[in-house]
PDB file of C-alpha atoms in Angstrom:
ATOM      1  CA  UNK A 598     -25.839  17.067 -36.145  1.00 62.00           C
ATOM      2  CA  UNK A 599     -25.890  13.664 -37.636  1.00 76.00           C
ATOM      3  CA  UNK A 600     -22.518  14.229 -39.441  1.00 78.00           C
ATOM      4  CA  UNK A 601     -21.102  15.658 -35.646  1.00 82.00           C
ATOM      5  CA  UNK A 602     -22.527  12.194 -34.398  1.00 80.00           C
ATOM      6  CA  UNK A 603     -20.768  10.431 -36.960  1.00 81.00           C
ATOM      7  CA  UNK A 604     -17.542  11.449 -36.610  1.00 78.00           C
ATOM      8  CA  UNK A 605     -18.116  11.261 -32.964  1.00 83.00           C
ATOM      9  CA  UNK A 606     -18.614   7.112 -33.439  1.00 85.00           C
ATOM     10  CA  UNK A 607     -15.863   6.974 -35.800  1.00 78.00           C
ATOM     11  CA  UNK A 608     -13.255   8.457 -33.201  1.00 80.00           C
ATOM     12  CA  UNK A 609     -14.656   6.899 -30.358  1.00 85.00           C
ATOM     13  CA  UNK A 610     -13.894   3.297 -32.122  1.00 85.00           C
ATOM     14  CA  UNK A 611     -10.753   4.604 -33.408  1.00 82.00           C
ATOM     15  CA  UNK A 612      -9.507   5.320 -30.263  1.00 82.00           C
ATOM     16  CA  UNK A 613     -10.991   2.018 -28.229  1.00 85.00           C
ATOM     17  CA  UNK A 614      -8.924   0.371 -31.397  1.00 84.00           C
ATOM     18  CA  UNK A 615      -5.713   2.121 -30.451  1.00 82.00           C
ATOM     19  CA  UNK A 616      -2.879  -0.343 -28.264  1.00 85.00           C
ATOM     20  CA  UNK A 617      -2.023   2.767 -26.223  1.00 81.00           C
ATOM     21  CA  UNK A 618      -5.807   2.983 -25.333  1.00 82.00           C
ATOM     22  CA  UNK A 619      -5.800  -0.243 -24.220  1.00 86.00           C
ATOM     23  CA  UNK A 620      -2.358  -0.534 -22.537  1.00 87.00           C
ATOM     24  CA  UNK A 621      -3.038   2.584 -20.226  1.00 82.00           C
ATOM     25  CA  UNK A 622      -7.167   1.600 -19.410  1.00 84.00           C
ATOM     26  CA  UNK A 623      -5.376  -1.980 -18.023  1.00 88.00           C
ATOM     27  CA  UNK A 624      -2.449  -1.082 -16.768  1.00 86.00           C
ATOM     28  CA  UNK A 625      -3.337   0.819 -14.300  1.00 82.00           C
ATOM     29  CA  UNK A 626      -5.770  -1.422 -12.591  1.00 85.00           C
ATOM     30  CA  UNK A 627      -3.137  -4.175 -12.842  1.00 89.00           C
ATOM     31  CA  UNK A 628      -0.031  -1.931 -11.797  1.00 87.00           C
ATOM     32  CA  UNK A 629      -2.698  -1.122  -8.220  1.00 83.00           C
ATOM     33  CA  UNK A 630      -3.140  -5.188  -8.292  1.00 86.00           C
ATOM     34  CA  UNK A 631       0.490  -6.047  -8.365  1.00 88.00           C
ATOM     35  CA  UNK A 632       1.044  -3.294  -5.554  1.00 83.00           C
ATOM     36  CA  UNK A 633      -1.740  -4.778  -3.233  1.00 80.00           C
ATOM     37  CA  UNK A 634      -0.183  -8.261  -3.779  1.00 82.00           C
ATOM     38  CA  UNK A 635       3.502  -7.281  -3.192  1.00 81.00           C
ATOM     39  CA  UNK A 636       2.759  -5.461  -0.073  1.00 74.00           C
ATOM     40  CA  UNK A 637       0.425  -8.499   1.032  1.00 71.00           C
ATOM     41  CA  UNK A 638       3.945 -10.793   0.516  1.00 73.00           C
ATOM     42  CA  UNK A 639       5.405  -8.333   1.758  1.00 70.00           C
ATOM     43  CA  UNK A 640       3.076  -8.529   4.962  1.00 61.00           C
ATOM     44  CA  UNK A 641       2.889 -11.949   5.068  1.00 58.00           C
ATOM     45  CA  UNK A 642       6.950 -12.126   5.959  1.00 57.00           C
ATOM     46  CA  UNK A 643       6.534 -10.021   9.246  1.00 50.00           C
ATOM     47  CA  UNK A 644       5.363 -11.017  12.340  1.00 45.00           C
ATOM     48  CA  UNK A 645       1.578 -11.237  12.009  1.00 46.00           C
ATOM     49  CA  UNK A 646       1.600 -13.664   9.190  1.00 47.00           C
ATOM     50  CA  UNK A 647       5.214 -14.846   9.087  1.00 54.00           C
ATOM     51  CA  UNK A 648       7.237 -18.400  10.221  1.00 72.00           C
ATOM     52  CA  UNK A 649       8.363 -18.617  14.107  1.00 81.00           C
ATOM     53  CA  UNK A 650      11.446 -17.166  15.010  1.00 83.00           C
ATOM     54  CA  UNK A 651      13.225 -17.601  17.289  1.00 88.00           C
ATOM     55  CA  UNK A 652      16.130 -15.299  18.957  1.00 89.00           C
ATOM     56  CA  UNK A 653      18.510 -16.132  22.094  1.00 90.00           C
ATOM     57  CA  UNK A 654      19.004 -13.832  24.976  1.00 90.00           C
ATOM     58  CA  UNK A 655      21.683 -13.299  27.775  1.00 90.00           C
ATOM     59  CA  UNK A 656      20.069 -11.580  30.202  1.00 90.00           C
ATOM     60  CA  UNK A 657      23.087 -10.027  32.451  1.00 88.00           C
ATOM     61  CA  UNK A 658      20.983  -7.310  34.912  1.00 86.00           C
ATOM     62  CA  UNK A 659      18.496 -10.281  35.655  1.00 84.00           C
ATOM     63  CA  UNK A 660      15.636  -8.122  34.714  1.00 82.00           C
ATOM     64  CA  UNK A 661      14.010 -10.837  32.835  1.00 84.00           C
ATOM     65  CA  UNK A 662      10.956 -13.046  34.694  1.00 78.00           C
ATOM     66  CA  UNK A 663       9.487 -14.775  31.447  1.00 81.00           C
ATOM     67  CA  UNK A 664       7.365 -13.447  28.707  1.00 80.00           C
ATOM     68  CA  UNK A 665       9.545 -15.352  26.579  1.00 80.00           C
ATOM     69  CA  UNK A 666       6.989 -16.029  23.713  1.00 83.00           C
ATOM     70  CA  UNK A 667       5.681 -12.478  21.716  1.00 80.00           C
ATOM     71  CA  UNK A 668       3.661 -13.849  19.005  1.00 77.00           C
ATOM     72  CA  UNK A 669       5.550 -16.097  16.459  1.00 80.00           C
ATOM     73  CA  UNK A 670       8.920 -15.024  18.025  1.00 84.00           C
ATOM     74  CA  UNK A 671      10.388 -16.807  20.997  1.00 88.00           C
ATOM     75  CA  UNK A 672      13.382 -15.040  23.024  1.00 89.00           C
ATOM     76  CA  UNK A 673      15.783 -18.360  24.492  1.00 90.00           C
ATOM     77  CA  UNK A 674      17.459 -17.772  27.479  1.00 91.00           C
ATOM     78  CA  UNK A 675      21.394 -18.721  27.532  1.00 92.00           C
ATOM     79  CA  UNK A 676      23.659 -18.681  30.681  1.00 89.00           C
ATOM     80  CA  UNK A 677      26.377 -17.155  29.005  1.00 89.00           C
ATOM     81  CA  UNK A 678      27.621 -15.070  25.893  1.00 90.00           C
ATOM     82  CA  UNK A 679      29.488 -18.123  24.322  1.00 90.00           C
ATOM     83  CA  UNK A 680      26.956 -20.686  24.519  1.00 91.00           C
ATOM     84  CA  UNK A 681      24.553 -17.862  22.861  1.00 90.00           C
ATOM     85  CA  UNK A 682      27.166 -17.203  20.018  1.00 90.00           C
ATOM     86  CA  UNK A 683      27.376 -20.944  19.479  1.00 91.00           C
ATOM     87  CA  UNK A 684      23.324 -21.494  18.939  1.00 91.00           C
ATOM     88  CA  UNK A 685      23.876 -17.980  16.609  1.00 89.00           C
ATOM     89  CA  UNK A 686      26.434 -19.841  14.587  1.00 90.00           C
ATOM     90  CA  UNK A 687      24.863 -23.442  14.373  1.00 90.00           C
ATOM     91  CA  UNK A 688      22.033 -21.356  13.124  1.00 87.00           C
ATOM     92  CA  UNK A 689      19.409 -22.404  16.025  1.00 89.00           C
ATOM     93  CA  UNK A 690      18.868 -18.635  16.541  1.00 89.00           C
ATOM     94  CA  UNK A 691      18.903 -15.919  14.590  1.00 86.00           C
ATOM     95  CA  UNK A 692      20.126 -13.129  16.456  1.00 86.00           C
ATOM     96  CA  UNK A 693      21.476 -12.695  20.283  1.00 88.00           C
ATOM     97  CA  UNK A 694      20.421 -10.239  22.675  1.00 89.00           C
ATOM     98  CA  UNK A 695      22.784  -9.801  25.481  1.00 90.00           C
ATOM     99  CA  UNK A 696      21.032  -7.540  28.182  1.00 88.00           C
ATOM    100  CA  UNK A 697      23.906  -5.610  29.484  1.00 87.00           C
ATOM    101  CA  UNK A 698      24.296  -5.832  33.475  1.00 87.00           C
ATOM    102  CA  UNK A 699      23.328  -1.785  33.719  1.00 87.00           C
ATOM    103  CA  UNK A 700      20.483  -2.170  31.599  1.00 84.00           C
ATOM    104  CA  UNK A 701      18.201  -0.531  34.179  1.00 82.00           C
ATOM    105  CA  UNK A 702      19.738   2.555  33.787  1.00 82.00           C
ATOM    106  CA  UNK A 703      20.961   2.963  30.214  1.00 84.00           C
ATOM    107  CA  UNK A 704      18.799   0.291  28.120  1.00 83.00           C
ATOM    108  CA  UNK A 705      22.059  -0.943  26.576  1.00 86.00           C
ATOM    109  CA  UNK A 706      21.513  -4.256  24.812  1.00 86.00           C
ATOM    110  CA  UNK A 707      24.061  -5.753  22.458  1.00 87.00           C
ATOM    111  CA  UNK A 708      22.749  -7.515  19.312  1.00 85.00           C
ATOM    112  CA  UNK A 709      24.966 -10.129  18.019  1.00 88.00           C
ATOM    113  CA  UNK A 710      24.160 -11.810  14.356  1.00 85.00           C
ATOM    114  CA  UNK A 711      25.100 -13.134  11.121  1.00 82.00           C
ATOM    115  CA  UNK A 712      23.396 -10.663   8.907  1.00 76.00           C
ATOM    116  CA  UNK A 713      24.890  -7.538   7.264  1.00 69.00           C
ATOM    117  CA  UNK A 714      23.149  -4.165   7.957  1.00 61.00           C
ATOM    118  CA  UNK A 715      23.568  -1.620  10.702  1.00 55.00           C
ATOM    119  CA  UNK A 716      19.840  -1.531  12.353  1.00 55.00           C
ATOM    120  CA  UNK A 717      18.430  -4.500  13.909  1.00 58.00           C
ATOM    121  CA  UNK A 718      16.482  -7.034  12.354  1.00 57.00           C
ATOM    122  CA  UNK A 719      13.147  -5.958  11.029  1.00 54.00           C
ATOM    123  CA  UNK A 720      11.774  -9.234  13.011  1.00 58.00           C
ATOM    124  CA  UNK A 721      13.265  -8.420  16.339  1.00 64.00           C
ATOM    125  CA  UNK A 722      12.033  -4.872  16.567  1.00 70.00           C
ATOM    126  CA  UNK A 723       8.528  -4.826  18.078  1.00 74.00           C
ATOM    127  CA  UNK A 724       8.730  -8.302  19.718  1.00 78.00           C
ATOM    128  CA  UNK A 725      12.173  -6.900  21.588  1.00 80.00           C
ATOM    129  CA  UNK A 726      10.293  -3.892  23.048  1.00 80.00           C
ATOM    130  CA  UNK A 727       7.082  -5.978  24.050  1.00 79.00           C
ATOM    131  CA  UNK A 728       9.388  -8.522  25.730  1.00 81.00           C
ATOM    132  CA  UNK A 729      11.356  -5.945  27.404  1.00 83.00           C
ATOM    133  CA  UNK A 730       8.524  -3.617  28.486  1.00 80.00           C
ATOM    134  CA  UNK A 731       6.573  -6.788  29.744  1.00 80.00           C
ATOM    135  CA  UNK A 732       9.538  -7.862  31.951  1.00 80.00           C
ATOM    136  CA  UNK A 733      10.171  -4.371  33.403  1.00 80.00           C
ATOM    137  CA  UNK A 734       6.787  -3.852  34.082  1.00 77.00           C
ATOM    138  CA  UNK A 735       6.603  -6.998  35.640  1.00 76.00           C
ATOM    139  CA  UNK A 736       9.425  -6.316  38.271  1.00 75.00           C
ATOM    140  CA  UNK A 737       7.418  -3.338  39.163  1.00 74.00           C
ATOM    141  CA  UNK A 738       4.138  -5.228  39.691  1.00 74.00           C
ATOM    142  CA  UNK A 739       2.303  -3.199  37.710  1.00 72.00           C
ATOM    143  CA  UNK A 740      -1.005  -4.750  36.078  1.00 72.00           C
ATOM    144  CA  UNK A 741      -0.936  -6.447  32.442  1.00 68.00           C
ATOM    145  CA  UNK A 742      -3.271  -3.223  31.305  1.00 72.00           C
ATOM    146  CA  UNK A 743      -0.190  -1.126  32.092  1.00 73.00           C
ATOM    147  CA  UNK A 744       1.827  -2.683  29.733  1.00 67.00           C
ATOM    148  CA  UNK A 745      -0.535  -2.618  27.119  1.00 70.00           C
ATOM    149  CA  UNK A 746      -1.032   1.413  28.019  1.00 73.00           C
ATOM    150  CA  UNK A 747       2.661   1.789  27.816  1.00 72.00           C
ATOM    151  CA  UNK A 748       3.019  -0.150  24.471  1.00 66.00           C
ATOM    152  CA  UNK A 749       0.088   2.031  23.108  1.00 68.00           C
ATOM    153  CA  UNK A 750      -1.021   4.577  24.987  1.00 72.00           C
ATOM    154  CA  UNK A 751      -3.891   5.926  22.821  1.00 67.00           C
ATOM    155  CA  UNK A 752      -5.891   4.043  20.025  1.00 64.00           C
ATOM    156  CA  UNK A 753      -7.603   6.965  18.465  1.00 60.00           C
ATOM    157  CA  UNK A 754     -10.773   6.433  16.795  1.00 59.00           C
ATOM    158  CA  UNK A 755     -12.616   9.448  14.600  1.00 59.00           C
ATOM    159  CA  UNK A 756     -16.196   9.613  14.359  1.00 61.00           C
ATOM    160  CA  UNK A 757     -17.792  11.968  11.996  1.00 62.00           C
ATOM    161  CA  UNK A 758     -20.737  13.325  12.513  1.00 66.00           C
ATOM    162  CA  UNK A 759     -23.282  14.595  10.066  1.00 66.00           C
ATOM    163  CA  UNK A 760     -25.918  17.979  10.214  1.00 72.00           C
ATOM    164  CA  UNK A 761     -28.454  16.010  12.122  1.00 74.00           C
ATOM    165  CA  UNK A 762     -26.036  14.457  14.567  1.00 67.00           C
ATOM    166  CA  UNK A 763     -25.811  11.336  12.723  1.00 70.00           C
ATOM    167  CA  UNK A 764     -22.948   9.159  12.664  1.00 62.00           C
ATOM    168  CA  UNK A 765     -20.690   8.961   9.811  1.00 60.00           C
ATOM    169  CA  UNK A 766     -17.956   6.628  10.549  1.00 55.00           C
ATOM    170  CA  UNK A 767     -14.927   6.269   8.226  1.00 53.00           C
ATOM    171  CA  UNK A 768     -16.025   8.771   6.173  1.00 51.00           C
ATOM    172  CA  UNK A 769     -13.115  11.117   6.347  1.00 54.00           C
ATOM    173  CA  UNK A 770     -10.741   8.599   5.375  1.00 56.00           C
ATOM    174  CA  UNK A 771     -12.804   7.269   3.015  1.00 56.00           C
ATOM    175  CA  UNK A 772     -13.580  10.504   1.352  1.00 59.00           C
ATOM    176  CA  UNK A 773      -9.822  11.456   1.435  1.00 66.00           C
ATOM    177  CA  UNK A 774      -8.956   8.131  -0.595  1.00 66.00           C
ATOM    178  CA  UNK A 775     -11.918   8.749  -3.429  1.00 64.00           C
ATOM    179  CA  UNK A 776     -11.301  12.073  -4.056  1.00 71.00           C
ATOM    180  CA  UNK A 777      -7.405  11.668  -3.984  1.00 76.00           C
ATOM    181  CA  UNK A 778      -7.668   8.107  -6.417  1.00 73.00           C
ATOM    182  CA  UNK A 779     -10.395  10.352  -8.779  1.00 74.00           C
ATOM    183  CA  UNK A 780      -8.336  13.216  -9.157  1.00 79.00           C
ATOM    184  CA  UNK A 781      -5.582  11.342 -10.026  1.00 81.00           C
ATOM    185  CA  UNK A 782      -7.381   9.384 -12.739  1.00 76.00           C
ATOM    186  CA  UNK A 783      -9.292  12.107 -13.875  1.00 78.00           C
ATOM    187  CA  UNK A 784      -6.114  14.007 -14.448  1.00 82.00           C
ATOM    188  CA  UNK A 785      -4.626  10.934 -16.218  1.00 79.00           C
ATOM    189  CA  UNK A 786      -7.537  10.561 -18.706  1.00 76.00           C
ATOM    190  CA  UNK A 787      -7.595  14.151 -19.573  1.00 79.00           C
ATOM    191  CA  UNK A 788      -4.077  14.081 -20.773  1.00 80.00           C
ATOM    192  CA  UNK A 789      -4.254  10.701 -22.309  1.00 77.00           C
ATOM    193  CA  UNK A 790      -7.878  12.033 -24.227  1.00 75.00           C
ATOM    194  CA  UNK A 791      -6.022  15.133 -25.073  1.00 77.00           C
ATOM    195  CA  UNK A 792      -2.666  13.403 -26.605  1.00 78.00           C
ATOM    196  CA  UNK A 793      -4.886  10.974 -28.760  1.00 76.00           C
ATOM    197  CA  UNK A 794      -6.143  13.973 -29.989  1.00 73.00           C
ATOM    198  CA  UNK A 795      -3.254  15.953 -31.108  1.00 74.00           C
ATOM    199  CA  UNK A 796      -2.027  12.619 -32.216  1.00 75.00           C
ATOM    200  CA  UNK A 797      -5.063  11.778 -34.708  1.00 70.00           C
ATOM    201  CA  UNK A 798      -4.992  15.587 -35.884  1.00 69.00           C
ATOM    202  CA  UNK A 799      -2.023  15.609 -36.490  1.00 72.00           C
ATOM    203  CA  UNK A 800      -1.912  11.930 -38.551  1.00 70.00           C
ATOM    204  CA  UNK A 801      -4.923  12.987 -40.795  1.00 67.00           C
ATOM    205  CA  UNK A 802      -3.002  16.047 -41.466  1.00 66.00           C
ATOM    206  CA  UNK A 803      -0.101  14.069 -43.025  1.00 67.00           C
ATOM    207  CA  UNK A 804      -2.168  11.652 -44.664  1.00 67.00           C
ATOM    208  CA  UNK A 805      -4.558  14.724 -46.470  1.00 65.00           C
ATOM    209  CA  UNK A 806      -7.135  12.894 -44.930  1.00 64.00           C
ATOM    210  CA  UNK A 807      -8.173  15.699 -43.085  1.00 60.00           C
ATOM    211  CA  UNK A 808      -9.375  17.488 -46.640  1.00 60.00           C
ATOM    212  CA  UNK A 809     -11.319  15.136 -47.408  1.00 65.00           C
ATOM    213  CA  UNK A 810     -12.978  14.998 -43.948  1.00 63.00           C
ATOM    214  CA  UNK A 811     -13.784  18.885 -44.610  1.00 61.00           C
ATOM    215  CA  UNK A 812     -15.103  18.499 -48.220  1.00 66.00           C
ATOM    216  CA  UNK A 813     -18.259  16.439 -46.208  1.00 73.00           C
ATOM    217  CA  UNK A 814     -18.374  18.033 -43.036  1.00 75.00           C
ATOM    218  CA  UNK A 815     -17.415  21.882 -41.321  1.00 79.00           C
ATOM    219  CA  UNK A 816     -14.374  22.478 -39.252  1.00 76.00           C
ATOM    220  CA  UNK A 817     -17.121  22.804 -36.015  1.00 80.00           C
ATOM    221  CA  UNK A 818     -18.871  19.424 -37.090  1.00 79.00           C
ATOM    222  CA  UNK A 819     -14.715  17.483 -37.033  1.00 76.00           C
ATOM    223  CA  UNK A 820     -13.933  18.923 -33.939  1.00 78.00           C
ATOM    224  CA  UNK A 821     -16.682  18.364 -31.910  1.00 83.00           C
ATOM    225  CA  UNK A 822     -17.199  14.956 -33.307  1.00 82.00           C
ATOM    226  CA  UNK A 823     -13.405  14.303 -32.123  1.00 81.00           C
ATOM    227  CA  UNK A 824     -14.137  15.767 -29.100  1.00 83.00           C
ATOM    228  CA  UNK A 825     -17.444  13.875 -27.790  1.00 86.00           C
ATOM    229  CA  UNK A 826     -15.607  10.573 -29.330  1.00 85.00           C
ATOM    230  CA  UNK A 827     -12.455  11.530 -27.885  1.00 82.00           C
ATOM    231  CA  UNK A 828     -14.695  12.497 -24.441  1.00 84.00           C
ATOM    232  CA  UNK A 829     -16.552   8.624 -24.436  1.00 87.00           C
ATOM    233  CA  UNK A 830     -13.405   7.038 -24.403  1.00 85.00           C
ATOM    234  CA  UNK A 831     -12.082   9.204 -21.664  1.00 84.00           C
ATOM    235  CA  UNK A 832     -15.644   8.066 -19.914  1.00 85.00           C
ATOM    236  CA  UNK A 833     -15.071   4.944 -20.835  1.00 88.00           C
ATOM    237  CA  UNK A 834     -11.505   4.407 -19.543  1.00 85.00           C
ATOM    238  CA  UNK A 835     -12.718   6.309 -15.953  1.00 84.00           C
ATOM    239  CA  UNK A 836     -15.341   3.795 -15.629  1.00 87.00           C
ATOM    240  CA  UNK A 837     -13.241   0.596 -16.259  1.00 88.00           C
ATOM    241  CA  UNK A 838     -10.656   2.462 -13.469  1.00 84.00           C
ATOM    242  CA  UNK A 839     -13.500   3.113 -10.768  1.00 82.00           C
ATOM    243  CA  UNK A 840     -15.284  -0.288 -11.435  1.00 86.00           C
ATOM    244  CA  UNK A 841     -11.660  -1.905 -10.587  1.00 86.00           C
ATOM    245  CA  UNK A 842     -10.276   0.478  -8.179  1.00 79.00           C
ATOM    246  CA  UNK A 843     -13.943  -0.634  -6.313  1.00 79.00           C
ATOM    247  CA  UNK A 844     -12.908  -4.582  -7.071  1.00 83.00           C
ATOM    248  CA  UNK A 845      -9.008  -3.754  -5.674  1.00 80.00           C
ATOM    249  CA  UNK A 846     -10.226  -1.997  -2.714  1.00 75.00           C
ATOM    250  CA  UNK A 847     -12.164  -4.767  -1.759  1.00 77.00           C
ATOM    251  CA  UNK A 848      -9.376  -7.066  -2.508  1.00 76.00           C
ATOM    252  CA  UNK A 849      -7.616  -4.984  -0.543  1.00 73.00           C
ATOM    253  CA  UNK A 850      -9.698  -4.746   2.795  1.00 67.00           C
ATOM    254  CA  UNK A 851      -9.255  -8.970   2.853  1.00 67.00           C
ATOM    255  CA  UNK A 852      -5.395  -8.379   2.468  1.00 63.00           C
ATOM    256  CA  UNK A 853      -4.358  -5.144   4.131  1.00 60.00           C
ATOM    257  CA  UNK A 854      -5.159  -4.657   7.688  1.00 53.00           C
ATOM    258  CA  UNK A 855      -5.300  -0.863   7.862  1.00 53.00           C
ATOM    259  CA  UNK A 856      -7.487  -1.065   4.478  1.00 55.00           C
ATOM    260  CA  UNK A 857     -10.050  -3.179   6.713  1.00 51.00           C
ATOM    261  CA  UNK A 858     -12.090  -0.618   8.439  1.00 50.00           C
ATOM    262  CA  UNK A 859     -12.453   1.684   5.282  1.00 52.00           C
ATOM    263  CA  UNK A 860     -15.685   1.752   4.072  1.00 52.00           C
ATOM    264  CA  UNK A 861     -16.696   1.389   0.367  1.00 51.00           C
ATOM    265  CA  UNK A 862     -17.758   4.787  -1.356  1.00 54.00           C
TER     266      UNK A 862
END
C-alpha cells in the first residue's frame, strides 16, 4: 500500500509539473473571463450603457406628437427629406427616418444612412419601435400602461416550489447552469486525466523506465498509483474550475444584466 501511495505522489507532482496541466487548469477560467468582459464591451456599446445618439426623422403621415427622447437616443424632427439628408451628411445624425405619408396603413418607413449593411442600425432598432408605438398609441389616447403592455406584454417570472410548499426562486435556472458548466468540466478533466495517462505510459515505455518501476513494485501497485495521482490532479484541476467559475459568476452578475437575478449554487 505504501509503494501504491508512492507512486500515487510521484504522478500526482508529475502531472501538476506538466505545462499542458497548467495551460488547460488556467485557460479555461481565463477563456470564461475574456468572454464575460467582451460581451460586457460589447454591452456597454448599446443603448443601456452606450453614448447619445441621435437620429433625424421626417415624419410625412403626421403621426408623430413627441416622445422624441427613448433613452440615450433622440429622434430630430426635419421639415423635409433634403434638409434631413443634409444633417445625415454633415454627420449631425446618424441615420434618417422618413415616415412615409401611408404609414398608418402599411408601416412603411424609409431609412436613409451612410453605413453599409442591409438591416437597420443595431442602435435604431428598439428605440424606433418605442418611439413609434408611443406616438401611435398616443393618437389613440390610450394610457402610458398600454404602451408599456404593447411593448411587453408579459414579464414572466418562475417560482419553484419545494415538497413543503417552500419557495425556491431561481433555482431552475440556476440548477440548469451548474449542472450544464459541471458536466462540461467534468467531461474535460476526464479526458485531459486520461491523455496524461496514456501519455506517461507510454513515455516510460520508451525510456525502459517502466522495468525498472516493476522490478520495485507489481503491475496493480503502478497502475493504481497512476490512477489515484492521475485522479488528484483531475480533483485538483475541477476545484480550481468551480472555485473560479463561482468568482466569474459573480463577476458576472455585476456585468451582465440577465446574469443578475441568478442565484449562487
Amino acid at each position: 500500500m505504501n509503494r501504491t501511495f508512492s507512486v500515487a505522489s510521484h504522478e500526482f507532482r508529475c502531472t501538476l509539473r506538466r505545462p499542458a496541466y497548467r495551460i488547460m487548469t488556467v485557460a479555461f477560467p481565463l477563456l470564461a473571463l475574456l468572454g464575460i468582459l467582451g460581451y460586457s464591451v460589447f454591452q456597454s456599446k448599446g443603448l443601456g450603457e452606450g453614448k447619445p445618439v441621435s437620429f433625424g426623422y421626417v415624419d410625412q403621415s403626421q403621426v408623430v406628437t413627441g416622445f422624441q427622447q427613448q433613452g440615450k437616443v433622440t429622434f430630430k424632427p426635419f421639415a423635409d427629406l433634403s434638409l434631413g439628408r443634409e444633417a445625415l451628411l454633415s454627420g449631425d445624425i446618424k441615420s434618417l427616418f422618413v415616415i412615409s405619408a401611408d404609414y398608418p396603413g402599411t408601416g412603411m418607413v424609409l431609412e436613409y444612412t451612410t453605413e453599409s449593411g442591409m438591416s437597420m442600425s443595431r442602435d435604431a432598432n428598439r428605440p424606433l419601435e418605442d418611439f413609434s408605438t408611443a406616438n401611435v398609441l398616443e393618437r389613440t389616447g390610450a394610457p402610458g400602461w398600454v404602451a408599456d403592455r404593447v411593448r411587453a406584454p408579459a414579464l414572466v417570472q418562475r417560482i419553484q416550489l419545494d415538497e413543503a410548499g417552500g419557495l425556491v426562486p431561481g433555482a431552475e435556472a440556476a440548477n440548469a447552469i451548474v449542472f450544464f458548466v459541471m458536466g462540461i468540466l467534468l467531461v474535460l478533466s476526464i479526458f485531459t486525466s486520461s491523455g496524461f495517462l496514456f501519455n506517461g505510459i507510454s513515455e516510460e515505455n520508451e525510456n525502459r523506465v517502466i522495468e525498472i518501476l516493476l522490478s520495485s513494485v507489481t503491475p496493480g501497485q503502478l497502475m493504481v498509483g497512476k490512477i489515484i495521482g492521475l485522479g488528484g490532479a483531475g480533483l485538483l484541476q475541477m476545484l480550481v474550475w468551480v472555485g473560479a467559475g463561482r468568482g466569474l459568476l459573480i463577476v458576472a452578475a455585476e456585468m451582465i444584466t440577465p446574469l443578475a437575478n441568478v442565484p449562487l449554487p
